[in-house]
Short mmCIF file of C-alpha atoms in Angstrom, two decimals:
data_model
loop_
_atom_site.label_atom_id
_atom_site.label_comp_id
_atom_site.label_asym_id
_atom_site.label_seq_id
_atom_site.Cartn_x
_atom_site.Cartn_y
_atom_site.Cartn_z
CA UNK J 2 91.08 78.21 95.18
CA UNK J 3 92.86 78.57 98.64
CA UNK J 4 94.17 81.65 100.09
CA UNK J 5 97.74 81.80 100.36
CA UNK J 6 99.64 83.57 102.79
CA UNK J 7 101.52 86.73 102.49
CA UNK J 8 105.10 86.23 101.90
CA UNK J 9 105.83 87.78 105.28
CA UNK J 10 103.58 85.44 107.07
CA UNK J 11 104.85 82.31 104.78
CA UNK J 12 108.72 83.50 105.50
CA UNK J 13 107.70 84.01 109.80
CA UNK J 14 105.72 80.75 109.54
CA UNK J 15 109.04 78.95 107.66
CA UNK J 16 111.32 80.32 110.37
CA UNK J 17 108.90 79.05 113.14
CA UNK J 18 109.39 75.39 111.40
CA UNK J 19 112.80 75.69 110.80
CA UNK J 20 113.33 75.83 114.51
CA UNK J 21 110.80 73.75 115.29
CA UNK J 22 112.16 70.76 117.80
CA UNK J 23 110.56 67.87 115.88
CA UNK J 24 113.43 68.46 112.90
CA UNK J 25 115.74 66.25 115.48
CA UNK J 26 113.39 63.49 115.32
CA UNK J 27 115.91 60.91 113.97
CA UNK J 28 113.83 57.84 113.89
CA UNK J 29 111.35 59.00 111.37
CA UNK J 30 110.96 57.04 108.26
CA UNK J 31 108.72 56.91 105.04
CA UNK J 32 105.42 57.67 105.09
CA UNK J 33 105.91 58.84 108.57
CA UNK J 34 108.50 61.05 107.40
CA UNK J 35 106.41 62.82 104.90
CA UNK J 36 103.62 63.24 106.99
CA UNK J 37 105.81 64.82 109.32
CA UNK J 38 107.31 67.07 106.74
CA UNK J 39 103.72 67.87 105.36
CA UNK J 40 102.31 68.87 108.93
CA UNK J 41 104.61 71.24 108.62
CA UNK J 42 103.73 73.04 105.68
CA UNK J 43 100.56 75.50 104.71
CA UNK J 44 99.38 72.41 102.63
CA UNK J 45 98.94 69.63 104.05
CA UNK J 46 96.92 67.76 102.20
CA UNK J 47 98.15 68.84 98.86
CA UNK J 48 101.76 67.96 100.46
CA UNK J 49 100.87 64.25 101.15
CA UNK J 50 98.47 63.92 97.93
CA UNK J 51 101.99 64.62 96.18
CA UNK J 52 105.01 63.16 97.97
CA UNK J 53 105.69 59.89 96.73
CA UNK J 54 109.06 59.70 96.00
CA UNK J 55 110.98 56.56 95.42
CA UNK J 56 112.47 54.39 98.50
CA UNK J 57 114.13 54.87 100.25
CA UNK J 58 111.92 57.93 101.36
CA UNK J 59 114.14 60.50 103.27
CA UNK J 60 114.28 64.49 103.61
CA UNK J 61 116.70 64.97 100.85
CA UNK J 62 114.64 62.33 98.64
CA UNK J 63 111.70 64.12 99.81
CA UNK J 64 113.40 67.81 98.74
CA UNK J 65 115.10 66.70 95.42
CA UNK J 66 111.34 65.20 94.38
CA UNK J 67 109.49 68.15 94.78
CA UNK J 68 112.02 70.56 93.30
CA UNK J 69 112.22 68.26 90.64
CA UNK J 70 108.20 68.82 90.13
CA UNK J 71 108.46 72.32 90.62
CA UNK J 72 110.75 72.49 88.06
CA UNK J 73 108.19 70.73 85.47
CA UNK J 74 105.63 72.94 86.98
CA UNK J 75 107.49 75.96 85.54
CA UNK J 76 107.89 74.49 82.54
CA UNK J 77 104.40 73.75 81.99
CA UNK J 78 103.24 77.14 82.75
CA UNK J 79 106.26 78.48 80.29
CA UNK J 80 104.91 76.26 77.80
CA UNK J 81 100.72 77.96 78.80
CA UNK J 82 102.25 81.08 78.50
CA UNK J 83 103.70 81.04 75.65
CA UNK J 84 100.90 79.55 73.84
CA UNK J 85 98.65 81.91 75.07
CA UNK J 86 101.12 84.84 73.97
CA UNK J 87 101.71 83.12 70.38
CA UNK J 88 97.66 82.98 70.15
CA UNK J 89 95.68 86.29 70.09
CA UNK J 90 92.85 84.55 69.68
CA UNK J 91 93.15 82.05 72.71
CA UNK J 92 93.32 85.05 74.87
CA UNK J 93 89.77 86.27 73.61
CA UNK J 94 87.43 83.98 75.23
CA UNK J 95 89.22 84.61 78.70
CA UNK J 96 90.23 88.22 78.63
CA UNK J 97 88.12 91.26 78.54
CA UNK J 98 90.62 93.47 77.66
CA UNK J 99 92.98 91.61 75.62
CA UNK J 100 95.61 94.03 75.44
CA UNK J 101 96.11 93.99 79.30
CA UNK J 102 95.47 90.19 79.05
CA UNK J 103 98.61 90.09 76.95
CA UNK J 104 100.39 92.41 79.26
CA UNK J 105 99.72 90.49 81.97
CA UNK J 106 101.38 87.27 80.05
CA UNK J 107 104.51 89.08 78.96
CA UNK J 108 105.03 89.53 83.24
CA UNK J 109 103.88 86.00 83.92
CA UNK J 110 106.37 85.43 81.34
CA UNK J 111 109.03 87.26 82.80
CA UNK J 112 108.87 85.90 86.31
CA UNK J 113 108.62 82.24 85.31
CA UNK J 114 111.76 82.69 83.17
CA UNK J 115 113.56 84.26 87.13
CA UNK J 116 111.64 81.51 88.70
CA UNK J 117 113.34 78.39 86.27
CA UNK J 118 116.54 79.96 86.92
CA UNK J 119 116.12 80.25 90.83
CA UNK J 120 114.53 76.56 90.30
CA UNK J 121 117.49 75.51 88.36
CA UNK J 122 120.11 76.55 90.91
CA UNK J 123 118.57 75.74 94.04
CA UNK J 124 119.24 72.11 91.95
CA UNK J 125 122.55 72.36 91.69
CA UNK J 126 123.10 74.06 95.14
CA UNK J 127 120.61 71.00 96.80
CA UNK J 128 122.72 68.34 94.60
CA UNK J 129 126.23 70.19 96.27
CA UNK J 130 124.43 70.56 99.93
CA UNK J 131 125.03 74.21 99.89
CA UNK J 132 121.47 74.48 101.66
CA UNK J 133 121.01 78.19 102.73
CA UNK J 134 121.35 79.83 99.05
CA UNK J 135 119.03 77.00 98.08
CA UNK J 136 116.27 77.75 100.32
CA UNK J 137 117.03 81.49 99.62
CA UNK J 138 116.65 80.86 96.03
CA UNK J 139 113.47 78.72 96.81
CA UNK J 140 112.12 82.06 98.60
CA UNK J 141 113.07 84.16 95.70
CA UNK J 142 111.06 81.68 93.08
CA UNK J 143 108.00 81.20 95.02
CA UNK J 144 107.86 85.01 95.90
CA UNK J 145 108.72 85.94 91.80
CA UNK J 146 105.53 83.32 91.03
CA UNK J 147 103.95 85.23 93.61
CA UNK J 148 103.77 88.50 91.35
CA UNK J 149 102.28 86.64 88.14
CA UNK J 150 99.40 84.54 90.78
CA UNK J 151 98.44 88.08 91.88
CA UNK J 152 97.96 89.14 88.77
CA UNK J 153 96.11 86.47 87.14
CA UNK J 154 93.33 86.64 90.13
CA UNK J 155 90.13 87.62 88.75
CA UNK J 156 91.35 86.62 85.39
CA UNK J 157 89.85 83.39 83.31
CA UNK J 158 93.10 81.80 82.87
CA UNK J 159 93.07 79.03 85.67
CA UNK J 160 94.88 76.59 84.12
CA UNK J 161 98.08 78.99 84.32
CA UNK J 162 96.70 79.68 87.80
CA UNK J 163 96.98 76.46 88.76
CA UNK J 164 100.39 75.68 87.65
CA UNK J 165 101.73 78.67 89.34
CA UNK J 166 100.13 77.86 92.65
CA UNK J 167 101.66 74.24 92.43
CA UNK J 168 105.18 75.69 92.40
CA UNK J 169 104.51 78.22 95.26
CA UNK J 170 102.99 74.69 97.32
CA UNK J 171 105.97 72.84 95.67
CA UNK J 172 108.71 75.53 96.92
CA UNK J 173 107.87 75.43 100.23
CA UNK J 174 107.43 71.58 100.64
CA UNK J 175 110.90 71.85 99.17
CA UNK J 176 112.16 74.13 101.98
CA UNK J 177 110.71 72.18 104.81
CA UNK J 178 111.81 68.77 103.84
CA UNK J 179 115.20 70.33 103.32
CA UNK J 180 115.30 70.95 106.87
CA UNK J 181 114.64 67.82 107.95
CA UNK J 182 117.39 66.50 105.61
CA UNK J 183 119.54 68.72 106.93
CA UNK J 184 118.44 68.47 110.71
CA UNK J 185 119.34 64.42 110.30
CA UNK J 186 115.61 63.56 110.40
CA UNK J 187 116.64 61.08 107.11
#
């Protein structure tokens, strides 16, 4: 599994590519585009093994698509969680203490419920082009995910794991293609 960044280092590393003269590159188009956008991110390669949106590709297309799969992402782990916490005995073969195992669940529970909300209304906010409470709302949902990932490490539950590191990756492909939509690099 890869290392992820702190959340200050993602949010300095964000800022850096926010201001970042290539977002003025106008002439940029399809898969062009999104390997620009995915240079820019922490994941490259995950970025362009997962952009495909339909043409005509352009930052906004490129944003709305991968909100749109972090928003499935969340759903998917809901629907892990949930199972897990419905099944005692699912929890067994994973969990050495399955009390703290359940614990655990109710918080990775907790902050994918804040995170589908922030998900949810960085939708609506990207649908109205109100951009900066959408990427602020993008930060708050990867950062929430952020508290169930770090507790999860060590743990046997790596299908969970993986959902909730595709919707930190997700998040911040999100951001950066916003700013090229909103830069005019569409």
């Amino acid at each position: 599994m890869a290392r992820l960044l702190p959340p200050q280092l993602f949010f300095l590393l964000t800022l850096v590519v926010i201001i970042h003269p290539s977002y003025g590159l106008k002439h940029l188009k399809g898969i062009a585009l999104v390997d620009e956008v995915c240079r820019h991110t922490s994941h490259n390669e995950y970025c362009v093994d997962t952009i495909i949106p339909k043409p005509p590709l352009s930052g906004e297309r490129i944003a709305s698509t991968t909100l749109g799969w972090a928003q499935i992402k969340a759903l998917e782990a809901g629907t892990i969680i949930a199972s897990l916490l419905n099944d005692s005995s699912s929890i067994l073969p994973v969990a050495k203490n399955p009390l703290q195992a359940k614990e655990l669940l109710q918080i990775c529970w907790d902050s994918n419920m804040n995170t589908m909300e922030d998900l949810w209304i960085a939708s609506s906010l990207l649908y109205n082009k109100i951009i900066n409470p959408m990427i602020a709302r993008l930060y708050h949902a990867a950062n929430t995910t952020r508290v169930c990932q770090d507790g999860l490490k060590g743990t046997g539950f790596t299908a969970l794991a993986a959902k909730i590191e595709d919707i930190i990756k997700l998040c911040e492909i999100c951001v950066v293609s916003t700013n090229f939509f909103v830069n005019g690099a569409h």
